[in-house]
């Protein structure tokens, strides 16, 4: 069981924060406070908070707070009084009139519940919805790997929940009270990524006015999540490999080596094995990262989760906006369940949000769905390429596979304005192979549509 004296509580909320501070001043919790949310969220997100207490948030505060909570490993949130609330699963709302003892008890029990999660062998899969065979398999691996220090590589299409699983693994690991540091290797320009990862010394390059630690140092004792690892440059791949193998690295411009104790989880939506084959990704690094593979199945391969997820997002939105929860008509749900969801769970989440805003009345009807949902099923998309096949009545396998290929290629070409090199990259395919397929399928720019 966690030692309550080590539980830190971050307090924010202007004048109210001093009242809360007063209430907590004589208890045995270790308190840290901040005068307002801007100051609070500037605290490095690595402090192993047992709970975060906040009150009287503004709209802007609420979204800053949710970013902060993510950065520091998703501790429970206790909100005192009324006002906007971040969209956050582990939240306890308390009345303004709460007594000091009640607040201390709430902090203690929330923090203990969170830190005890996973310690009793029960995997804490908070916020992760799904009961399909596919998601169970993922959770089973995540559960086994959480207690170890093994390196994990999470692969899967965009929007399948890779980051969510990475967070769950960290939350259920013995490192859960230390930071989970996330870095998106694809979003940071190559020349900056090295200093982001490993830090730099003062004067290491133009603009380096101060020495700065990198994410590896910030993650010491915890987990680093290297997102979109497939986008890393070859040079940096060499440095990362060394950092993983020897658990040490140098800041840019430094000679002294730094040793850290971190667990590495990485993720990609690219086919890394293919990238290795095509010499775009180092084979030795691939094997180092891929010790425990976790493969996120696309949503179309776990259709039974679609209704559960749709309900979950609708409920979440209703909670956030205070509006009544909308229902789905059986026809709408059947159509949604049959749709292929190329953007996976993220696409579903966004669509549900659109429904909650745009649909009048309490029920989402089939007619409220975007046009391509039905046309895809009917097999009459502009390309004549149905993505969904109902195997119950038998299918021509070869033909369906070819149609699916055609659909993917057209989507990639549309996405890249028919720049074939870019489309080939999206498909993880050689440009020459793509050109050959385009010729064989007799695809022309005019044969595309913006649908799908
Ligand atoms: N099983 C799930 N239950 C509830 N929400 C989910 C689930 N899977 C994904 N989501 C939600 O879908 C969105 C996309 O998930 P996430 O960011 O983890 O995907 P990703 O695989 O990392 O995507 P990308 O490759 O684009 O980075 C998030 O808002 C996440 O909370
Ligand atoms: Mg992601």
CSV table of C-alpha atoms and ligand atoms in Angstrom, one decimal:
chain,number,residue,atom,x,y,z
A,1,UNK,CA,0.0,0.0,0.0
A,2,UNK,CA,1.2,3.5,-0.8
A,3,UNK,CA,2.7,5.7,1.9
A,4,UNK,CA,0.2,8.5,2.3
A,5,UNK,CA,2.9,10.9,3.6
A,6,UNK,CA,4.4,10.8,0.2
A,7,UNK,CA,1.3,11.8,-1.6
A,8,UNK,CA,1.6,15.2,-3.2
A,9,UNK,CA,-1.4,17.4,-3.9
A,10,UNK,CA,-1.2,20.2,-6.3
A,11,UNK,CA,-3.6,23.0,-5.6
A,12,UNK,CA,-4.7,25.8,-7.9
A,13,UNK,CA,-7.5,28.3,-8.2
A,14,UNK,CA,-6.6,31.8,-7.1
A,15,UNK,CA,-8.1,33.0,-3.8
A,16,UNK,CA,-9.8,29.7,-3.3
A,17,UNK,CA,-6.4,28.0,-3.5
A,18,UNK,CA,-5.4,29.7,-0.2
A,19,UNK,CA,-8.6,28.4,1.4
A,20,UNK,CA,-7.8,24.9,0.2
A,21,UNK,CA,-4.2,25.3,1.4
A,22,UNK,CA,-5.5,26.2,4.8
A,23,UNK,CA,-7.7,23.2,4.9
A,24,UNK,CA,-4.9,20.9,4.0
A,25,UNK,CA,-2.1,22.6,6.0
A,26,UNK,CA,-2.3,20.3,9.1
A,27,UNK,CA,-2.6,17.0,7.5
A,28,UNK,CA,0.1,14.4,6.7
A,29,UNK,CA,0.0,14.8,3.0
A,30,UNK,CA,2.9,16.4,1.2
A,31,UNK,CA,1.3,19.5,-0.4
A,32,UNK,CA,2.5,21.6,-3.3
A,33,UNK,CA,0.5,24.6,-4.4
A,34,UNK,CA,0.4,27.0,-7.2
A,35,UNK,CA,-1.2,30.5,-7.2
A,36,UNK,CA,-3.1,29.9,-10.4
A,37,UNK,CA,-3.5,27.3,-13.1
A,38,UNK,CA,-0.8,28.8,-15.4
A,39,UNK,CA,1.7,28.5,-12.7
A,40,UNK,CA,0.4,25.1,-11.8
A,41,UNK,CA,0.7,23.7,-15.3
A,42,UNK,CA,4.2,25.0,-15.6
A,43,UNK,CA,5.3,22.7,-12.8
A,44,UNK,CA,7.3,19.9,-14.6
A,45,UNK,CA,4.8,17.2,-15.3
A,46,UNK,CA,6.9,14.6,-13.6
A,47,UNK,CA,6.2,15.0,-10.0
A,48,UNK,CA,4.4,11.8,-9.1
A,49,UNK,CA,1.3,13.5,-7.8
A,50,UNK,CA,-1.1,11.3,-5.7
A,51,UNK,CA,-3.9,13.7,-6.6
A,52,UNK,CA,-4.5,17.1,-8.1
A,53,UNK,CA,-7.0,19.4,-6.3
A,54,UNK,CA,-8.4,22.4,-8.2
A,55,UNK,CA,-11.3,24.8,-7.8
A,56,UNK,CA,-13.0,27.5,-9.7
A,57,UNK,CA,-11.5,26.8,-13.1
A,58,UNK,CA,-12.1,29.0,-16.1
A,59,UNK,CA,-12.7,27.3,-19.5
A,60,UNK,CA,-9.0,28.0,-20.4
A,61,UNK,CA,-7.9,26.6,-17.0
A,62,UNK,CA,-9.8,23.4,-17.6
A,63,UNK,CA,-8.1,22.6,-20.9
A,64,UNK,CA,-4.7,23.6,-19.5
A,65,UNK,CA,-5.3,21.3,-16.6
A,66,UNK,CA,-6.2,18.3,-18.7
A,67,UNK,CA,-2.9,18.7,-20.6
A,68,UNK,CA,-1.1,18.9,-17.3
A,69,UNK,CA,-2.8,15.8,-15.9
A,70,UNK,CA,-1.8,13.8,-19.0
A,71,UNK,CA,1.8,14.9,-18.7
A,72,UNK,CA,2.1,13.8,-15.1
A,73,UNK,CA,0.7,10.2,-15.5
A,74,UNK,CA,-3.0,10.9,-15.0
A,75,UNK,CA,-3.4,11.2,-11.3
A,76,UNK,CA,-6.9,11.5,-9.9
A,77,UNK,CA,-8.5,14.9,-10.0
A,78,UNK,CA,-10.5,16.4,-7.2
A,79,UNK,CA,-12.6,19.4,-8.2
A,80,UNK,CA,-14.0,21.6,-5.4
A,81,UNK,CA,-17.0,23.8,-6.2
A,82,UNK,CA,-18.8,24.6,-9.4
A,83,UNK,CA,-17.3,25.7,-12.8
A,84,UNK,CA,-16.0,24.2,-16.0
A,85,UNK,CA,-14.4,20.8,-15.6
A,86,UNK,CA,-11.8,19.1,-17.9
A,87,UNK,CA,-13.0,16.0,-19.7
A,88,UNK,CA,-11.2,13.5,-17.4
A,89,UNK,CA,-12.4,10.1,-16.3
A,90,UNK,CA,-10.9,10.0,-12.8
A,91,UNK,CA,-12.5,13.0,-11.3
A,92,UNK,CA,-14.2,13.5,-8.0
A,93,UNK,CA,-16.5,16.5,-7.6
A,94,UNK,CA,-16.8,17.9,-4.1
A,95,UNK,CA,-19.1,20.6,-2.8
A,96,UNK,CA,-17.8,24.0,-1.9
A,97,UNK,CA,-18.9,23.5,1.7
A,98,UNK,CA,-16.7,20.4,2.3
A,99,UNK,CA,-14.8,20.3,5.6
A,100,UNK,CA,-11.0,20.1,5.9
A,101,UNK,CA,-11.2,16.5,7.2
A,102,UNK,CA,-13.4,15.4,4.3
A,103,UNK,CA,-11.1,17.0,1.8
A,104,UNK,CA,-8.0,15.3,3.3
A,105,UNK,CA,-9.9,11.9,3.3
A,106,UNK,CA,-10.9,12.4,-0.3
A,107,UNK,CA,-7.3,13.2,-1.3
A,108,UNK,CA,-6.0,10.2,0.6
A,109,UNK,CA,-8.5,7.7,-0.7
A,110,UNK,CA,-8.3,8.9,-4.3
A,111,UNK,CA,-4.5,8.7,-4.3
A,112,UNK,CA,-4.4,5.4,-2.6
A,113,UNK,CA,-7.0,3.9,-5.0
A,114,UNK,CA,-4.9,5.2,-8.0
A,115,UNK,CA,-1.6,4.0,-6.6
A,116,UNK,CA,-3.0,0.6,-5.5
A,117,UNK,CA,-4.5,0.0,-9.0
A,118,UNK,CA,-2.6,-2.8,-10.7
A,119,UNK,CA,-0.8,-3.7,-7.5
A,120,UNK,CA,-3.4,-6.3,-6.7
A,121,UNK,CA,-3.0,-8.0,-10.1
A,122,UNK,CA,-6.1,-6.3,-11.6
A,123,UNK,CA,-5.2,-4.3,-14.7
A,124,UNK,CA,-6.5,-0.8,-14.5
A,125,UNK,CA,-7.9,-0.2,-18.0
A,126,UNK,CA,-9.7,3.1,-17.1
A,127,UNK,CA,-11.0,5.0,-20.1
A,128,UNK,CA,-10.3,2.0,-22.4
A,129,UNK,CA,-13.6,0.7,-23.9
A,130,UNK,CA,-14.0,-2.6,-25.7
A,131,UNK,CA,-14.9,-6.2,-25.1
A,132,UNK,CA,-14.0,-7.7,-28.5
A,133,UNK,CA,-11.5,-10.6,-28.8
A,134,UNK,CA,-9.0,-8.1,-30.4
A,135,UNK,CA,-9.0,-5.6,-27.5
A,136,UNK,CA,-8.9,-8.4,-24.9
A,137,UNK,CA,-5.8,-9.8,-26.6
A,138,UNK,CA,-4.2,-6.4,-26.4
A,139,UNK,CA,-5.1,-5.9,-22.7
A,140,UNK,CA,-3.9,-9.4,-21.9
A,141,UNK,CA,-0.4,-8.6,-23.3
A,142,UNK,CA,-0.5,-5.1,-21.7
A,143,UNK,CA,-1.3,-6.6,-18.4
A,144,UNK,CA,1.6,-9.1,-18.6
A,145,UNK,CA,4.1,-6.6,-19.7
A,146,UNK,CA,3.1,-3.8,-17.3
A,147,UNK,CA,4.9,-5.2,-14.3
A,148,UNK,CA,8.2,-5.7,-16.3
A,149,UNK,CA,10.7,-3.2,-17.7
A,150,UNK,CA,10.6,-4.8,-21.1
A,151,UNK,CA,10.7,-2.5,-24.2
A,152,UNK,CA,7.3,-2.4,-25.9
A,153,UNK,CA,6.5,-1.5,-29.5
A,154,UNK,CA,2.9,-0.6,-30.2
A,155,UNK,CA,1.8,-0.8,-33.8
A,156,UNK,CA,-1.5,-0.1,-35.5
A,157,UNK,CA,-3.3,2.2,-37.8
A,158,UNK,CA,-3.9,5.8,-36.9
A,159,UNK,CA,-6.5,6.4,-34.2
A,160,UNK,CA,-6.6,2.8,-32.9
A,161,UNK,CA,-5.6,3.7,-29.3
A,162,UNK,CA,-1.8,3.3,-29.3
A,163,UNK,CA,-1.2,6.2,-26.9
A,164,UNK,CA,-4.1,5.1,-24.7
A,165,UNK,CA,-2.5,1.6,-24.3
A,166,UNK,CA,1.0,3.1,-23.7
A,167,UNK,CA,-0.5,5.2,-20.9
A,168,UNK,CA,-2.3,2.2,-19.4
A,169,UNK,CA,0.9,0.2,-19.4
A,170,UNK,CA,2.7,2.9,-17.5
A,171,UNK,CA,-0.2,3.4,-15.1
A,172,UNK,CA,-0.1,-0.3,-14.2
A,173,UNK,CA,3.6,-0.5,-13.9
A,174,UNK,CA,5.8,-0.2,-10.8
A,175,UNK,CA,7.0,3.1,-12.4
A,176,UNK,CA,3.5,4.6,-12.1
A,177,UNK,CA,4.4,7.2,-9.6
A,178,UNK,CA,7.3,8.5,-11.7
A,179,UNK,CA,6.8,10.4,-15.0
A,180,UNK,CA,5.5,9.2,-18.3
A,181,UNK,CA,7.2,11.5,-20.8
A,182,UNK,CA,5.7,11.6,-24.2
A,183,UNK,CA,7.5,12.7,-27.3
A,184,UNK,CA,6.1,12.8,-30.8
A,185,UNK,CA,9.2,12.0,-33.0
A,186,UNK,CA,7.3,12.8,-36.2
A,187,UNK,CA,6.2,16.3,-35.0
A,188,UNK,CA,9.6,17.7,-34.1
A,189,UNK,CA,12.0,18.7,-36.9
A,190,UNK,CA,14.9,16.3,-37.2
A,191,UNK,CA,17.5,18.9,-36.2
A,192,UNK,CA,15.7,19.7,-33.0
A,193,UNK,CA,14.7,16.2,-32.0
A,194,UNK,CA,18.2,15.2,-30.7
A,195,UNK,CA,18.2,18.1,-28.2
A,196,UNK,CA,14.6,17.4,-27.3
A,197,UNK,CA,15.5,13.8,-26.5
A,198,UNK,CA,18.9,14.2,-24.9
A,199,UNK,CA,19.0,17.9,-23.9
A,200,UNK,CA,21.7,20.4,-24.7
A,201,UNK,CA,24.4,22.4,-23.0
A,202,UNK,CA,24.6,26.2,-23.1
A,203,UNK,CA,26.0,27.4,-26.4
A,204,UNK,CA,25.7,24.0,-28.1
A,205,UNK,CA,24.0,25.6,-31.1
A,206,UNK,CA,22.7,29.1,-32.1
A,207,UNK,CA,19.9,30.0,-29.7
A,208,UNK,CA,21.0,27.6,-27.0
A,209,UNK,CA,21.2,30.4,-24.4
A,210,UNK,CA,20.8,28.0,-21.4
A,211,UNK,CA,21.5,24.4,-20.7
A,212,UNK,CA,18.4,22.3,-20.9
A,213,UNK,CA,17.7,18.6,-19.9
A,214,UNK,CA,16.1,16.4,-22.5
A,215,UNK,CA,13.1,14.1,-22.3
A,216,UNK,CA,15.3,11.1,-21.4
A,217,UNK,CA,16.5,12.9,-18.3
A,218,UNK,CA,13.0,14.1,-17.4
A,219,UNK,CA,11.8,10.5,-17.6
A,220,UNK,CA,14.4,9.1,-15.2
A,221,UNK,CA,12.7,6.5,-13.0
A,222,UNK,CA,9.7,6.4,-15.2
A,223,UNK,CA,8.7,5.7,-18.8
A,224,UNK,CA,9.4,7.4,-22.1
A,225,UNK,CA,6.8,7.1,-24.9
A,226,UNK,CA,8.4,7.6,-28.3
A,227,UNK,CA,5.5,8.2,-30.6
A,228,UNK,CA,5.8,7.9,-34.4
A,229,UNK,CA,9.2,6.3,-34.0
A,230,UNK,CA,9.1,5.3,-37.7
A,231,UNK,CA,9.8,9.0,-38.6
A,232,UNK,CA,13.1,9.2,-36.9
A,233,UNK,CA,16.2,10.1,-39.0
A,234,UNK,CA,18.9,7.5,-39.5
A,235,UNK,CA,21.5,9.6,-37.6
A,236,UNK,CA,19.3,9.8,-34.6
A,237,UNK,CA,18.4,6.1,-34.8
A,238,UNK,CA,22.1,5.4,-34.1
A,239,UNK,CA,22.1,7.6,-31.0
A,240,UNK,CA,18.8,6.2,-29.7
A,241,UNK,CA,20.1,2.7,-30.1
A,242,UNK,CA,23.1,3.5,-28.0
A,243,UNK,CA,21.0,5.3,-25.4
A,244,UNK,CA,18.8,2.1,-25.1
A,245,UNK,CA,21.7,-0.3,-25.1
A,246,UNK,CA,23.9,1.5,-22.7
A,247,UNK,CA,21.3,3.4,-20.8
A,248,UNK,CA,23.4,6.5,-21.2
A,249,UNK,CA,23.8,9.4,-23.6
A,250,UNK,CA,25.2,12.9,-23.8
A,251,UNK,CA,23.4,16.2,-24.0
A,252,UNK,CA,24.1,18.0,-27.3
A,253,UNK,CA,27.4,19.8,-26.9
A,254,UNK,CA,28.4,17.9,-23.8
A,255,UNK,CA,31.2,15.4,-23.2
A,256,UNK,CA,29.9,14.0,-19.9
A,257,UNK,CA,27.6,11.0,-20.2
A,258,UNK,CA,24.3,10.8,-18.3
A,259,UNK,CA,22.9,7.6,-17.0
A,260,UNK,CA,19.1,7.1,-16.6
A,261,UNK,CA,16.7,4.4,-15.5
A,262,UNK,CA,13.9,4.4,-18.0
A,263,UNK,CA,11.4,2.1,-19.6
A,264,UNK,CA,10.9,2.6,-23.3
A,265,UNK,CA,7.5,2.3,-25.1
A,266,UNK,CA,7.4,3.3,-28.7
A,267,UNK,CA,4.6,3.4,-31.3
A,268,UNK,CA,4.1,3.7,-35.0
A,269,UNK,CA,1.5,3.5,-37.6
A,270,UNK,CA,4.1,2.5,-40.2
A,271,UNK,CA,5.1,-1.0,-41.2
A,272,UNK,CA,8.5,-0.9,-39.4
A,273,UNK,CA,9.5,-4.4,-40.7
A,274,UNK,CA,9.0,-3.1,-44.2
A,275,UNK,CA,11.0,0.0,-43.4
A,276,UNK,CA,13.8,-2.2,-42.2
A,277,UNK,CA,13.6,-4.2,-45.4
A,278,UNK,CA,13.8,-1.0,-47.4
A,279,UNK,CA,16.8,0.2,-45.2
A,280,UNK,CA,14.8,3.2,-43.9
A,281,UNK,CA,14.9,1.9,-40.3
A,282,UNK,CA,17.9,0.2,-38.6
A,283,UNK,CA,17.4,-3.4,-38.1
A,284,UNK,CA,19.3,-3.5,-34.8
A,285,UNK,CA,17.1,-0.7,-33.4
A,286,UNK,CA,14.0,-2.4,-34.6
A,287,UNK,CA,14.8,-5.6,-32.6
A,288,UNK,CA,15.7,-3.5,-29.6
A,289,UNK,CA,12.4,-1.7,-29.6
A,290,UNK,CA,10.2,-4.6,-30.6
A,291,UNK,CA,10.9,-6.9,-27.6
A,292,UNK,CA,7.2,-7.1,-26.8
A,293,UNK,CA,5.0,-6.2,-29.7
A,294,UNK,CA,1.5,-4.9,-29.1
A,295,UNK,CA,-0.6,-4.8,-32.2
A,296,UNK,CA,-3.7,-2.6,-32.1
A,297,UNK,CA,-6.4,-4.1,-34.3
A,298,UNK,CA,-8.2,-1.6,-36.6
A,299,UNK,CA,-11.8,-0.9,-35.6
A,300,UNK,CA,-13.2,-2.7,-38.6
A,301,UNK,CA,-11.7,-5.9,-37.2
A,302,UNK,CA,-13.5,-5.5,-33.8
A,303,UNK,CA,-16.9,-4.3,-34.9
A,304,UNK,CA,-18.6,-5.5,-31.7
A,305,UNK,CA,-16.8,-2.6,-29.9
A,306,UNK,CA,-18.4,0.1,-32.2
A,307,UNK,CA,-21.7,0.4,-30.2
A,308,UNK,CA,-19.9,0.4,-26.9
A,309,UNK,CA,-17.5,3.1,-28.0
A,310,UNK,CA,-20.3,5.2,-29.6
A,311,UNK,CA,-22.2,5.0,-26.3
A,312,UNK,CA,-19.1,5.8,-24.3
A,313,UNK,CA,-18.3,8.9,-26.3
A,314,UNK,CA,-21.9,10.1,-26.2
A,315,UNK,CA,-21.9,9.7,-22.5
A,316,UNK,CA,-18.6,11.5,-22.1
A,317,UNK,CA,-19.9,14.4,-24.2
A,318,UNK,CA,-23.1,14.6,-22.2
A,319,UNK,CA,-21.1,14.8,-19.0
A,320,UNK,CA,-18.9,17.5,-20.4
A,321,UNK,CA,-21.5,19.7,-21.9
A,322,UNK,CA,-24.3,19.0,-19.4
A,323,UNK,CA,-26.6,18.3,-22.3
A,324,UNK,CA,-28.9,15.2,-22.4
A,325,UNK,CA,-27.4,12.1,-23.9
A,326,UNK,CA,-28.6,11.3,-27.4
A,327,UNK,CA,-29.5,7.7,-28.4
A,328,UNK,CA,-28.8,5.9,-31.7
A,329,UNK,CA,-31.6,4.4,-33.7
A,330,UNK,CA,-31.1,0.7,-34.4
A,331,UNK,CA,-30.7,1.5,-38.2
A,332,UNK,CA,-28.1,4.1,-37.5
A,333,UNK,CA,-26.2,1.8,-35.2
A,334,UNK,CA,-26.4,-1.1,-37.8
A,335,UNK,CA,-25.0,1.2,-40.5
A,336,UNK,CA,-22.2,2.5,-38.2
A,337,UNK,CA,-21.3,-1.1,-37.2
A,338,UNK,CA,-21.0,-2.1,-40.8
A,339,UNK,CA,-18.9,0.9,-41.8
A,340,UNK,CA,-15.1,0.4,-42.1
A,341,UNK,CA,-13.8,3.4,-40.1
A,342,UNK,CA,-10.5,4.2,-41.9
A,343,UNK,CA,-9.8,6.7,-39.1
A,344,UNK,CA,-10.6,4.1,-36.5
A,345,UNK,CA,-11.7,5.1,-32.9
A,346,UNK,CA,-10.7,8.8,-33.5
A,347,UNK,CA,-13.0,9.0,-36.5
A,348,UNK,CA,-15.8,7.5,-34.4
A,349,UNK,CA,-15.1,9.9,-31.5
A,350,UNK,CA,-15.2,12.9,-33.8
A,351,UNK,CA,-18.4,11.8,-35.5
A,352,UNK,CA,-20.2,11.3,-32.2
A,353,UNK,CA,-19.1,14.8,-31.2
A,354,UNK,CA,-20.6,16.1,-34.5
A,355,UNK,CA,-23.9,14.3,-33.8
A,356,UNK,CA,-24.1,15.8,-30.3
A,357,UNK,CA,-23.8,19.3,-31.7
A,358,UNK,CA,-25.7,19.0,-35.0
A,359,UNK,CA,-28.5,16.5,-34.5
A,360,UNK,CA,-31.7,18.0,-33.4
A,361,UNK,CA,-33.8,15.9,-31.1
A,362,UNK,CA,-32.7,13.0,-28.9
A,363,UNK,CA,-32.0,10.3,-31.5
A,364,UNK,CA,-29.3,9.9,-34.1
A,365,UNK,CA,-31.0,8.5,-37.2
A,366,UNK,CA,-29.5,6.7,-40.1
A,367,UNK,CA,-30.1,9.9,-42.2
A,368,UNK,CA,-27.9,11.8,-39.9
A,369,UNK,CA,-24.9,9.7,-40.9
A,370,UNK,CA,-22.5,11.2,-43.6
A,371,UNK,CA,-23.5,10.1,-47.1
A,372,UNK,CA,-20.6,7.8,-47.7
A,373,UNK,CA,-21.6,5.5,-44.8
A,374,UNK,CA,-24.6,4.2,-46.7
A,375,UNK,CA,-23.1,4.4,-50.2
A,376,UNK,CA,-20.1,2.4,-49.1
A,377,UNK,CA,-22.4,-0.4,-47.9
A,378,UNK,CA,-24.5,-0.3,-51.1
A,379,UNK,CA,-21.3,-0.6,-53.1
A,380,UNK,CA,-21.9,2.6,-55.0
A,381,UNK,CA,-19.2,4.9,-53.9
A,382,UNK,CA,-18.0,7.2,-56.7
A,383,UNK,CA,-15.2,4.8,-57.4
A,384,UNK,CA,-17.5,1.8,-57.3
A,385,UNK,CA,-15.4,0.4,-54.5
A,386,UNK,CA,-17.2,-1.0,-51.5
A,387,UNK,CA,-15.0,-1.3,-48.5
A,388,UNK,CA,-17.4,-3.5,-46.5
A,389,UNK,CA,-18.1,-7.0,-47.6
A,390,UNK,CA,-20.8,-9.1,-46.0
A,391,UNK,CA,-19.3,-12.5,-45.9
A,392,UNK,CA,-22.4,-14.1,-44.6
A,393,UNK,CA,-23.7,-14.5,-48.2
A,394,UNK,CA,-20.3,-15.5,-49.6
A,395,UNK,CA,-17.8,-13.3,-51.3
A,396,UNK,CA,-15.4,-13.5,-54.2
A,397,UNK,CA,-12.2,-13.3,-52.1
A,398,UNK,CA,-9.8,-12.3,-54.9
A,399,UNK,CA,-12.1,-9.7,-56.3
A,400,UNK,CA,-12.8,-8.2,-52.8
A,401,UNK,CA,-9.1,-8.0,-52.1
A,402,UNK,CA,-8.4,-6.3,-55.4
A,403,UNK,CA,-11.2,-3.8,-54.7
A,404,UNK,CA,-9.9,-3.1,-51.3
A,405,UNK,CA,-6.4,-2.5,-52.7
A,406,UNK,CA,-7.9,-0.1,-55.3
A,407,UNK,CA,-9.8,1.8,-52.6
A,408,UNK,CA,-6.7,2.2,-50.4
A,409,UNK,CA,-4.6,3.4,-53.4
A,410,UNK,CA,-7.2,5.9,-54.4
A,411,UNK,CA,-7.5,7.2,-50.8
A,412,UNK,CA,-3.7,7.6,-50.6
A,413,UNK,CA,-3.6,9.4,-54.0
A,414,UNK,CA,-6.5,11.7,-53.0
A,415,UNK,CA,-4.7,12.4,-49.7
A,416,UNK,CA,-1.5,13.3,-51.5
A,417,UNK,CA,-3.0,15.3,-54.4
A,418,UNK,CA,-1.8,12.5,-56.8
A,419,UNK,CA,1.8,13.0,-55.9
A,420,UNK,CA,2.8,9.4,-56.3
A,421,UNK,CA,5.9,9.5,-54.2
A,422,UNK,CA,3.9,10.8,-51.3
A,423,UNK,CA,1.1,8.3,-51.8
A,424,UNK,CA,3.6,5.5,-51.9
A,425,UNK,CA,5.0,6.7,-48.6
A,426,UNK,CA,1.5,6.7,-47.0
A,427,UNK,CA,1.0,3.1,-48.2
A,428,UNK,CA,4.5,2.0,-47.2
A,429,UNK,CA,5.0,0.9,-50.7
A,430,UNK,CA,7.8,1.5,-53.2
A,431,UNK,CA,6.9,4.2,-55.7
A,432,UNK,CA,7.6,1.9,-58.6
A,433,UNK,CA,5.2,-0.7,-57.2
A,434,UNK,CA,2.5,1.9,-56.8
A,435,UNK,CA,3.0,3.2,-60.4
A,436,UNK,CA,2.7,-0.4,-61.7
A,437,UNK,CA,-0.5,-0.9,-59.7
A,438,UNK,CA,-2.0,2.4,-60.9
A,439,UNK,CA,-1.3,1.3,-64.5
A,440,UNK,CA,-2.7,-2.2,-64.0
A,441,UNK,CA,-5.8,-0.9,-62.3
A,442,UNK,CA,-6.1,1.8,-65.0
A,443,UNK,CA,-6.6,4.5,-62.3
A,444,UNK,CA,-6.8,8.1,-63.5
A,445,UNK,CA,-7.1,11.3,-61.5
A,446,UNK,CA,-10.6,11.8,-62.8
A,447,UNK,CA,-11.7,8.4,-61.4
A,448,UNK,CA,-11.3,9.6,-57.8
A,449,UNK,CA,-13.7,11.3,-55.6
A,450,UNK,CA,-13.6,13.0,-52.3
A,451,UNK,CA,-15.8,10.4,-50.8
A,452,UNK,CA,-14.5,7.8,-48.3
B,1,LIG,N1,-10.5,1.5,-26.7
B,1,LIG,C1,-10.8,2.9,-26.6
B,1,LIG,N2,-11.7,3.3,-25.7
B,1,LIG,C2,-11.9,4.6,-25.5
B,1,LIG,N3,-11.3,5.6,-26.3
B,1,LIG,C3,-10.4,5.2,-27.2
B,1,LIG,C4,-10.1,3.8,-27.4
B,1,LIG,N4,-9.2,3.7,-28.4
B,1,LIG,C5,-8.9,5.0,-28.8
B,1,LIG,N5,-9.7,5.9,-28.1
B,1,LIG,C6,-9.7,7.3,-28.2
B,1,LIG,O1,-9.5,7.6,-29.6
B,1,LIG,C7,-8.6,8.7,-29.8
B,1,LIG,C8,-7.4,8.2,-30.6
B,1,LIG,O2,-6.6,7.3,-29.7
B,1,LIG,P1,-5.0,7.4,-29.6
B,1,LIG,O3,-4.5,8.8,-29.7
B,1,LIG,O4,-4.5,6.6,-28.5
B,1,LIG,O5,-4.7,6.7,-31.0
B,1,LIG,P2,-3.3,6.4,-31.8
B,1,LIG,O6,-3.3,5.0,-32.2
B,1,LIG,O7,-2.2,6.9,-30.9
B,1,LIG,O8,-3.5,7.4,-33.0
B,1,LIG,P3,-2.3,8.1,-34.0
B,1,LIG,O9,-1.6,6.9,-34.7
B,1,LIG,O10,-3.0,8.9,-34.9
B,1,LIG,O11,-1.4,8.8,-33.0
B,1,LIG,C9,-8.3,9.2,-28.4
B,1,LIG,O12,-9.1,10.3,-28.2
B,1,LIG,C10,-8.5,8.0,-27.5
B,1,LIG,O13,-8.9,8.5,-26.2
B,2,LIG,MG1,-0.8,8.5,-31.2
